[in-house]
mmCIF file of C-alpha atoms in Angstrom:
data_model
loop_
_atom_site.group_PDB
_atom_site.id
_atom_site.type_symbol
_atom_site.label_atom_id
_atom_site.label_comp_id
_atom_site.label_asym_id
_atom_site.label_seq_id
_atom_site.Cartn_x
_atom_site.Cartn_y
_atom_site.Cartn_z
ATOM 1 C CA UNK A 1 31.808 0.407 9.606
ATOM 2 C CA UNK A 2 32.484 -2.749 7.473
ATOM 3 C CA UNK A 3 32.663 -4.843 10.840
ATOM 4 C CA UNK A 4 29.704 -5.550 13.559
ATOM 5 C CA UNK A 5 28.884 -7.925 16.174
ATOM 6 C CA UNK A 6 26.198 -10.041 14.426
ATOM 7 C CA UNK A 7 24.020 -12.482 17.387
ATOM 8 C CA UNK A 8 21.711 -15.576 16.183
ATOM 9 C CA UNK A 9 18.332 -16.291 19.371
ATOM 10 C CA UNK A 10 17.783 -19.732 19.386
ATOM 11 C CA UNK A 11 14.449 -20.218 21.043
ATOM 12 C CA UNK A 12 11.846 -23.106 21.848
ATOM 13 C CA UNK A 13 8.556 -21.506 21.572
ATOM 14 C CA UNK A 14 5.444 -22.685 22.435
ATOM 15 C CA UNK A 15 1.729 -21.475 21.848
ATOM 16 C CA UNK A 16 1.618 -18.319 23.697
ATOM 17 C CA UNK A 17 3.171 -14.899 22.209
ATOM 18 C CA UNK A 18 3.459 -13.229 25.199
ATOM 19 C CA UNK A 19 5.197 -15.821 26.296
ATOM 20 C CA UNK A 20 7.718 -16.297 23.908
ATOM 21 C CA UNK A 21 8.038 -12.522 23.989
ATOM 22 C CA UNK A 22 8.931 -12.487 27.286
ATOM 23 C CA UNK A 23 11.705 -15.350 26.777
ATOM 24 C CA UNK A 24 12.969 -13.381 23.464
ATOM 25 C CA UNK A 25 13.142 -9.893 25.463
ATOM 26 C CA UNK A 26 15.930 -11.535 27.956
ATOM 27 C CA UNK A 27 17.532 -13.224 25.600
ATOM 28 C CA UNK A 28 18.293 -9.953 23.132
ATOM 29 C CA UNK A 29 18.998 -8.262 26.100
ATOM 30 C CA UNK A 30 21.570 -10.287 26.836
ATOM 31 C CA UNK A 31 23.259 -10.584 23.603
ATOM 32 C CA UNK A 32 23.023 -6.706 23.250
ATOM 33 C CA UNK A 33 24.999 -6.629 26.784
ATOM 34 C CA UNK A 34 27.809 -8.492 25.005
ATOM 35 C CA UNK A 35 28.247 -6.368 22.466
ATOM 36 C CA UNK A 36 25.586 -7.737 19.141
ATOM 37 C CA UNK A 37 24.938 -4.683 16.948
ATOM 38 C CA UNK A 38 22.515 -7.074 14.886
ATOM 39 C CA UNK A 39 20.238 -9.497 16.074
ATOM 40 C CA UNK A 40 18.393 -12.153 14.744
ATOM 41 C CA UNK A 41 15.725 -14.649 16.091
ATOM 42 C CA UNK A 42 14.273 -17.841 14.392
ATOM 43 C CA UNK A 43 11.223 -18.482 11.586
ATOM 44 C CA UNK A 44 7.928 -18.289 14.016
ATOM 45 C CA UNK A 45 9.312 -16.813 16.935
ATOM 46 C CA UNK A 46 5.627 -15.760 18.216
ATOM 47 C CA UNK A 47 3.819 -19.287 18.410
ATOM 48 C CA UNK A 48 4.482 -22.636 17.054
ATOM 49 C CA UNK A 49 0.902 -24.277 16.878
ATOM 50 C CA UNK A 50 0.367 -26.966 14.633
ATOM 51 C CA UNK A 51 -3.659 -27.132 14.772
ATOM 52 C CA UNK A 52 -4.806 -24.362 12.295
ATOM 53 C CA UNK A 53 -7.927 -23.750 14.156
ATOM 54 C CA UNK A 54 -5.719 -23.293 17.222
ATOM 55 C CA UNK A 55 -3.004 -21.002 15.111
ATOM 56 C CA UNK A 56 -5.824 -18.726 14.404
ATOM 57 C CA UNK A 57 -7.122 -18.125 17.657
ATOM 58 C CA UNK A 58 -3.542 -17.292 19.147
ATOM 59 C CA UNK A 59 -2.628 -14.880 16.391
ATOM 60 C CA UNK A 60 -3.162 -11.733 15.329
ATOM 61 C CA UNK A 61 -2.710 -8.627 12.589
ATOM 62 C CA UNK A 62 1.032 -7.382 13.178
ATOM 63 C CA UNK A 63 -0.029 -3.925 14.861
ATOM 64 C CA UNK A 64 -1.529 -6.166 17.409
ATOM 65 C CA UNK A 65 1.441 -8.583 17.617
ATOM 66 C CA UNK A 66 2.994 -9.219 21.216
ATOM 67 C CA UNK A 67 6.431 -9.894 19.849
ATOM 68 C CA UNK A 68 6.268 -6.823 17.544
ATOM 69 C CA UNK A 69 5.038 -4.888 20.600
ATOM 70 C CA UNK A 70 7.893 -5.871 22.185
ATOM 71 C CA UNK A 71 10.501 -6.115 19.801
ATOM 72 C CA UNK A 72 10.029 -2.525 18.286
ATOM 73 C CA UNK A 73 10.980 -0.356 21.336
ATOM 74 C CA UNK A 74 13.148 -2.674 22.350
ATOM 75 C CA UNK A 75 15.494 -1.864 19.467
ATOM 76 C CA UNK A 76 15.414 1.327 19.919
ATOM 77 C CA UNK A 77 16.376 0.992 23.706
ATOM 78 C CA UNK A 78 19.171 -0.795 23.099
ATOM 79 C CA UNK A 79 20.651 0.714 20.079
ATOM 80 C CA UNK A 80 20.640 -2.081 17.600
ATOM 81 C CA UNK A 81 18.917 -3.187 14.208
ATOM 82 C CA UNK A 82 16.499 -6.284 15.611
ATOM 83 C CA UNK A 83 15.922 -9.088 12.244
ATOM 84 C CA UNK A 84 12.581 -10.871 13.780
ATOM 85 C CA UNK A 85 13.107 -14.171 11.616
ATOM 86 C CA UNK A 86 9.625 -14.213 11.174
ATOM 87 C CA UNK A 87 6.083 -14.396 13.134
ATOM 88 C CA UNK A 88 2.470 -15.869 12.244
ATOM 89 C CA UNK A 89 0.511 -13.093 11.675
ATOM 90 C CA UNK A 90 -3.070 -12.790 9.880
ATOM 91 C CA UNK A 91 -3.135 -12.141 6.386
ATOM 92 C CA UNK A 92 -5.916 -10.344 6.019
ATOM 93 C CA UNK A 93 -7.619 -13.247 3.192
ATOM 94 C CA UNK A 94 -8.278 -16.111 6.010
ATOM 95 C CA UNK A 95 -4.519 -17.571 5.290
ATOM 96 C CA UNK A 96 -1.414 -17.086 7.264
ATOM 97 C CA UNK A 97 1.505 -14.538 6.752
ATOM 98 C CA UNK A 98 4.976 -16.330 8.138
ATOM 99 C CA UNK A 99 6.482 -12.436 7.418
ATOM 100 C CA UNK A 100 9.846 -11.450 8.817
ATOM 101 C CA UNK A 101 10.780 -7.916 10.018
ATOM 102 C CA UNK A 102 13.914 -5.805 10.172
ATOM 103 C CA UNK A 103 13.909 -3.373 12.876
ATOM 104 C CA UNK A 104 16.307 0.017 13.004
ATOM 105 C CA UNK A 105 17.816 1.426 15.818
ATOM 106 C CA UNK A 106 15.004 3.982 15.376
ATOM 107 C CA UNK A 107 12.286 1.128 16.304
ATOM 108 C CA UNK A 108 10.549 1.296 12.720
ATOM 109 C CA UNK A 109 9.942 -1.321 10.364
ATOM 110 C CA UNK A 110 12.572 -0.987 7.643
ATOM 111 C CA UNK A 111 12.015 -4.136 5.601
ATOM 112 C CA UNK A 112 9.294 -6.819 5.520
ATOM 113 C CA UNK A 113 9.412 -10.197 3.831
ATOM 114 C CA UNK A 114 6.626 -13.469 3.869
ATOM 115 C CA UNK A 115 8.078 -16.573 3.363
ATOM 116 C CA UNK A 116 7.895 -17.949 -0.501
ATOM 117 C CA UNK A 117 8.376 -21.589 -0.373
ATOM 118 C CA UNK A 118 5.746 -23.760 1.178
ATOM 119 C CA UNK A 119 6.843 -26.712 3.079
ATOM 120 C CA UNK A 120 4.271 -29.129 2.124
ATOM 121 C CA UNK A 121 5.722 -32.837 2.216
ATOM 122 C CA UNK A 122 5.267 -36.260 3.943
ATOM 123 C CA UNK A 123 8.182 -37.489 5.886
ATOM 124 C CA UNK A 124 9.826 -41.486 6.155
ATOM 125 C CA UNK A 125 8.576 -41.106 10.223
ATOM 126 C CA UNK A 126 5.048 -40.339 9.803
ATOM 127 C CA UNK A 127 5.539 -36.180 10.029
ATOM 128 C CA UNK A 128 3.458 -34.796 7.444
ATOM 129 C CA UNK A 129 3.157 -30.896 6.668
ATOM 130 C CA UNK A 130 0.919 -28.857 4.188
ATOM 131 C CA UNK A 131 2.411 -24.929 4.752
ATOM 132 C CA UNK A 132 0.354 -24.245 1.969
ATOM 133 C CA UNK A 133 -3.167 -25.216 3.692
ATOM 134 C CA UNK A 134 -2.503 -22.765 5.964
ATOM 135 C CA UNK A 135 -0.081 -20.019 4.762
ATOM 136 C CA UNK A 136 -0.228 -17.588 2.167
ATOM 137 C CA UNK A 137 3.317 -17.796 0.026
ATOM 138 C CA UNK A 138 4.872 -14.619 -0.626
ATOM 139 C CA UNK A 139 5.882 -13.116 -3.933
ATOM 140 C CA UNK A 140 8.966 -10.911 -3.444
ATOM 141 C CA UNK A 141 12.657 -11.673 -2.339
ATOM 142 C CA UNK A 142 13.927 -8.622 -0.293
ATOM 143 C CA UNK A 143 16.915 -7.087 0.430
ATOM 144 C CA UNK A 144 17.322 -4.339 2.731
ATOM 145 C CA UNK A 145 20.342 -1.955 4.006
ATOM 146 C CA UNK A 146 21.807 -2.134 7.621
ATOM 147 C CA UNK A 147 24.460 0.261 8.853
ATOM 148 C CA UNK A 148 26.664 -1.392 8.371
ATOM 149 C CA UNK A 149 26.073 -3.952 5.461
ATOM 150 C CA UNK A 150 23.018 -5.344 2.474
ATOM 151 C CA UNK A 151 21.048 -7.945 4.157
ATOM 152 C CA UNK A 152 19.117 -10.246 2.223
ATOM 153 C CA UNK A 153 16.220 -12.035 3.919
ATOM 154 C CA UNK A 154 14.954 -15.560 3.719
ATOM 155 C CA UNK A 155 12.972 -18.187 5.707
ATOM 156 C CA UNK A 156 13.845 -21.732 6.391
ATOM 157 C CA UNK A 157 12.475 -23.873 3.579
ATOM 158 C CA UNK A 158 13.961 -20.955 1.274
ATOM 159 C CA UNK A 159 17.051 -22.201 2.290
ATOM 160 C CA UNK A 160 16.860 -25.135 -0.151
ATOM 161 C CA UNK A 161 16.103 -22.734 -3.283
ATOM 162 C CA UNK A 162 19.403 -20.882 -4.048
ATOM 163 C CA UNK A 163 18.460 -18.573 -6.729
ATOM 164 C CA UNK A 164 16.713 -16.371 -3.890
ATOM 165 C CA UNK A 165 20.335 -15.745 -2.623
ATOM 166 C CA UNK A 166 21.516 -15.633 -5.621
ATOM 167 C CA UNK A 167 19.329 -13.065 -6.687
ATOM 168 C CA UNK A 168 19.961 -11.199 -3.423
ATOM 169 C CA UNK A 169 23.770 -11.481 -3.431
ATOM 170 C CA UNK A 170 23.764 -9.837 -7.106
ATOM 171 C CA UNK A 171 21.814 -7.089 -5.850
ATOM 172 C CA UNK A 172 24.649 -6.699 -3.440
ATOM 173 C CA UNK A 173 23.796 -8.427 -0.409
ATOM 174 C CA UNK A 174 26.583 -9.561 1.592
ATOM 175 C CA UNK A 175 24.376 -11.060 4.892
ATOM 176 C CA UNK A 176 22.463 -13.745 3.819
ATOM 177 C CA UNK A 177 19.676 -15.164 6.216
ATOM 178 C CA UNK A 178 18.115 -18.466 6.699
ATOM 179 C CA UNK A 179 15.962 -18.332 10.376
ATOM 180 C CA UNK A 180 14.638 -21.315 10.545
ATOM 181 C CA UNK A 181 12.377 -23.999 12.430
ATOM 182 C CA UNK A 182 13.875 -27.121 10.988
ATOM 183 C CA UNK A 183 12.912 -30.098 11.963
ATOM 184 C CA UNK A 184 15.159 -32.876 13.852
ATOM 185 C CA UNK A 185 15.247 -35.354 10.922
ATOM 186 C CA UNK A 186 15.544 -32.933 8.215
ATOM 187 C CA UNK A 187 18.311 -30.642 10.374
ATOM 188 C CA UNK A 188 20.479 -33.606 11.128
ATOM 189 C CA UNK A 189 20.625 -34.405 7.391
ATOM 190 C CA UNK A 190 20.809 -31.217 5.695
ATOM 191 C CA UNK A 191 21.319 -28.024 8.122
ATOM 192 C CA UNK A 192 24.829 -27.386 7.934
ATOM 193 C CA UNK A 193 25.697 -28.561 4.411
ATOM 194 C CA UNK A 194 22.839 -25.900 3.205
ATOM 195 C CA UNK A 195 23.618 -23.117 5.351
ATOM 196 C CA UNK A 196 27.560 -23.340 4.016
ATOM 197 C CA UNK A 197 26.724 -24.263 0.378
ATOM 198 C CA UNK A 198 24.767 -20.764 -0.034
ATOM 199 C CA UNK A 199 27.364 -19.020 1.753
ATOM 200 C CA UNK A 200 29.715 -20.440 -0.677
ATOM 201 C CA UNK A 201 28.323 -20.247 -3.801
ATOM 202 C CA UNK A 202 27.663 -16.474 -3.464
ATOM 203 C CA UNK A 203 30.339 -15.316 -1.708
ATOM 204 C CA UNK A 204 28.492 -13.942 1.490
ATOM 205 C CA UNK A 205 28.043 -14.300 5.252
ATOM 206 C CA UNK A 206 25.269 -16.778 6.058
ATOM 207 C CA UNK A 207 22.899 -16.083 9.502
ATOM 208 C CA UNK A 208 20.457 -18.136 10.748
ATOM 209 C CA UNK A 209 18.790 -18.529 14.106
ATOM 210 C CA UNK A 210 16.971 -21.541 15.018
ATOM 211 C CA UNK A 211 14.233 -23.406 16.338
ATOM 212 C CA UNK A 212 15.405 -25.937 18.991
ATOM 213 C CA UNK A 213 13.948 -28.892 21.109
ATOM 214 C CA UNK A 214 10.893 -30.470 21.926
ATOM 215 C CA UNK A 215 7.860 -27.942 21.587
ATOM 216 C CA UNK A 216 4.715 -27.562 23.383
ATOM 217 C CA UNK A 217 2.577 -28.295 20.143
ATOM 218 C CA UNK A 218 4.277 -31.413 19.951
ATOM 219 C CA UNK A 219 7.290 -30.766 16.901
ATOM 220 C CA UNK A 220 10.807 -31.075 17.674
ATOM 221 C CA UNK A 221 12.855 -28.507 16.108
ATOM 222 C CA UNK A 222 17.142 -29.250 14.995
ATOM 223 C CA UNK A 223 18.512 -25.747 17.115
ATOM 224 C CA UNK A 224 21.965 -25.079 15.929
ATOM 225 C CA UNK A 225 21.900 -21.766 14.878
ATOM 226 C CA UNK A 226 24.674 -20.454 13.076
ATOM 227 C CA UNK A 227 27.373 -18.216 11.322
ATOM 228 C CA UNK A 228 28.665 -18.856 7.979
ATOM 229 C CA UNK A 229 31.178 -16.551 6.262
ATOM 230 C CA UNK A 230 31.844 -15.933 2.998
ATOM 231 C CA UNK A 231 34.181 -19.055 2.717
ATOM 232 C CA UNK A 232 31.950 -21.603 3.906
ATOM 233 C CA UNK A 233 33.478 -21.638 7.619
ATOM 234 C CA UNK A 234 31.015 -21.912 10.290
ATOM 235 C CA UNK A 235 32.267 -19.295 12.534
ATOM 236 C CA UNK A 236 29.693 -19.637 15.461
ATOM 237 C CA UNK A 237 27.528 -22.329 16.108
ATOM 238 C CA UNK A 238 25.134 -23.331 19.380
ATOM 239 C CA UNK A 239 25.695 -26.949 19.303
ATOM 240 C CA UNK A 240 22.416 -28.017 20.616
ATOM 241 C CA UNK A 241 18.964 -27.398 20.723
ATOM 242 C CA UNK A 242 18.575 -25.082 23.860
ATOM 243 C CA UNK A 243 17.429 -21.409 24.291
ATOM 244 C CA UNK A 244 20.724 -18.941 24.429
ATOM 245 C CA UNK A 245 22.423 -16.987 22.169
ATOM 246 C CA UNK A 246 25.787 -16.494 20.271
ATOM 247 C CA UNK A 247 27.863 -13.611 18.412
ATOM 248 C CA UNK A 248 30.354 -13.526 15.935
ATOM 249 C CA UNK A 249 32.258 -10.972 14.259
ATOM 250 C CA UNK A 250 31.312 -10.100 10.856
ATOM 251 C CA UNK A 251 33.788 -8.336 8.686
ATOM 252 C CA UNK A 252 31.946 -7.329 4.842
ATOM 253 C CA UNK A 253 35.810 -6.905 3.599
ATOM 254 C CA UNK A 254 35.359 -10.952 3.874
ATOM 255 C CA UNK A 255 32.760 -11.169 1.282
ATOM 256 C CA UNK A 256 34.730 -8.658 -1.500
ATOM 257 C CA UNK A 257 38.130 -10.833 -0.708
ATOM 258 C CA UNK A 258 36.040 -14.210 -1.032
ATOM 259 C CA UNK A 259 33.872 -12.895 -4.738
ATOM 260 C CA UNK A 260 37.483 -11.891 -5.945
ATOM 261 C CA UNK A 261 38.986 -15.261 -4.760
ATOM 262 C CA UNK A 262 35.982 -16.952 -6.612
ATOM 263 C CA UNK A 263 34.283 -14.654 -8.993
ATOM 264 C CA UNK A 264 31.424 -16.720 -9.450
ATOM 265 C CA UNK A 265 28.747 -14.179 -9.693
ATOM 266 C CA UNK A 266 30.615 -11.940 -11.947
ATOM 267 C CA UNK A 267 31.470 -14.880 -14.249
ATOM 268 C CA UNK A 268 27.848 -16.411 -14.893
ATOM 269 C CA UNK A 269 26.249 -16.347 -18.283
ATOM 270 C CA UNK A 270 23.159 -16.835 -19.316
ATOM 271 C CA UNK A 271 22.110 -19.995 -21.400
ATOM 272 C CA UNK A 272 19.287 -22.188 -22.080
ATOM 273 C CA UNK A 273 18.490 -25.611 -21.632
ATOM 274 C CA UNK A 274 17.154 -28.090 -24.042
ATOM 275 C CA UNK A 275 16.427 -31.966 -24.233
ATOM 276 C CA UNK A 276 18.182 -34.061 -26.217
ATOM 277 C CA UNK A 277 16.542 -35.940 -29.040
ATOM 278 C CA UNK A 278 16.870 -39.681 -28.990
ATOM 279 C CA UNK A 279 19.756 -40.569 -31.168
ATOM 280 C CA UNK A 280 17.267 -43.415 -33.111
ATOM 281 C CA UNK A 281 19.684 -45.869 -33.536
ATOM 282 C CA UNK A 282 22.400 -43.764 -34.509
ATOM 283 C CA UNK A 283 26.175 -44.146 -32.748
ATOM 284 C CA UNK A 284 28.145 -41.524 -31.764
#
């Protein structure tokens, strides 16, 4: 089946799982009802808490998770593989694991991945984040298989790294996936350009569900989830930072016309890189 319905939840969550489960639940529902065969929600759809203290009473180990709880027989009732762009779950070492999960049709965990790159930076409007104080980095880029297509997965701040995808689209991935919580400032700069330069560049369909609006913690998250295909289109897009949901078609024949059209990945070479020596006075 090279084509599927492919849906992106854009949620606002605040500092209660259940909650947010509850808010996710309707929402998947409803995009299964209109046909999604995949479905993805955002980066830290179980709690956004921005006190650490706080973030550690609220979560817990993933067999314990609300969302999980929820998500995992919910995929199996309504037929569909469920991508949970990622939740805050306990590490096991006193640190943070911001870990995504695909889930089958069957309702098992088929693929897990924690988030690699730390978002630890001060911003022009007095935002500062330190990931890293809080969240242990993963080690591993995965890819995983979905009936119908190779899905790589990815978490927001990987978004800015390309040789993730890279690696992932040359292990054949042709879904790529960015779920995200970006913020406002940083989403009205960068989002879009991002999401369609790694679609692009490797010849693949680019997913990402969002973050969106003003949370209870206090952050305010960009929204816009989206769909890139493989020629750097945005094919669906929820222009603004509410809670809903939206579908597009995904067709992997795309993604063999567009790495024929542009045979990017087949024509890289390896090479090194070395600094020049000063010239010392001499003229070229």
């Amino acid at each position: 089946m090279p084509s599927f319905i492919a849906a992106c939840i854009q949620l606002r969550s605040g500092k209660t799982p259940s909650e947010n489960a509850n808010v996710a639940e309707g929402l998947i529902r409803a995009a299964a009802k209109d046909g999604a065969h995949y479905i993805q929600t955002p980066e830290m759809s179980n709690v956004l808490v921005r006190s650490r203290e706080e973030l550690m009473e609220r979560i817990s180990e993933p067999a314990e998770d609300a969302f999980l709880a929820m998500a995992r027989p919910l995929a199996v009732e309504l037929g569909i593989c469920l991508h949970i762009g990622s939740l805050a779950v306990l590490a096991g070492n006193g640190k943070v694991a911001n870990r995504a999960f695909l889930i089958g049709p069957d309702g098992q965990i088929q693929a897990s991945y924690d988030k690699i790159h730390m978002f630890d930076v001060d911003l022009p409007n007095g935002e500062s984040w330190r990931e890293s104080a809080t969240y242990e980095p993963g080690r591993r880029s995965v890819v995983a298989d979905l009936p119908y297509a190779r899905l790589g997965m990815a978490i927001c701040y990987d978004i800015r790294f390309p040789a993730i995808f890279r690696t992932q689209a040359r292990a054949g991935a042709q879904i790529l996936t960015g779920p995200a919580a970006f913020t406002r400032q940083t989403g009205e700069a960068h989002w879009h350009v991002l999401q369609r330069a790694r679609a692009i560049e490797n010849g693949a369909f680019v997913i990402s569900a969002a973050q969106g609006g003003a949370h209870e913690d206090g952050r305010e998250t960009y929204g816009h989830s989206l769909i890139v295909d493989p020629w750097g289109t945005v094919i669906a897009e929820m222009n603004n930072d509410a809670p809903g949901h939206l579908l597009a078609s995904i067709d992997t024949d795309e993604v063999v016309k567009a790495r024929q059209r542009i045979p990017a990945i087949a024509n890289e070479r390896d090479f090194t890189c070395e600094v020049a020596q000063e010239l010392k006075g001499e003229t070229a």
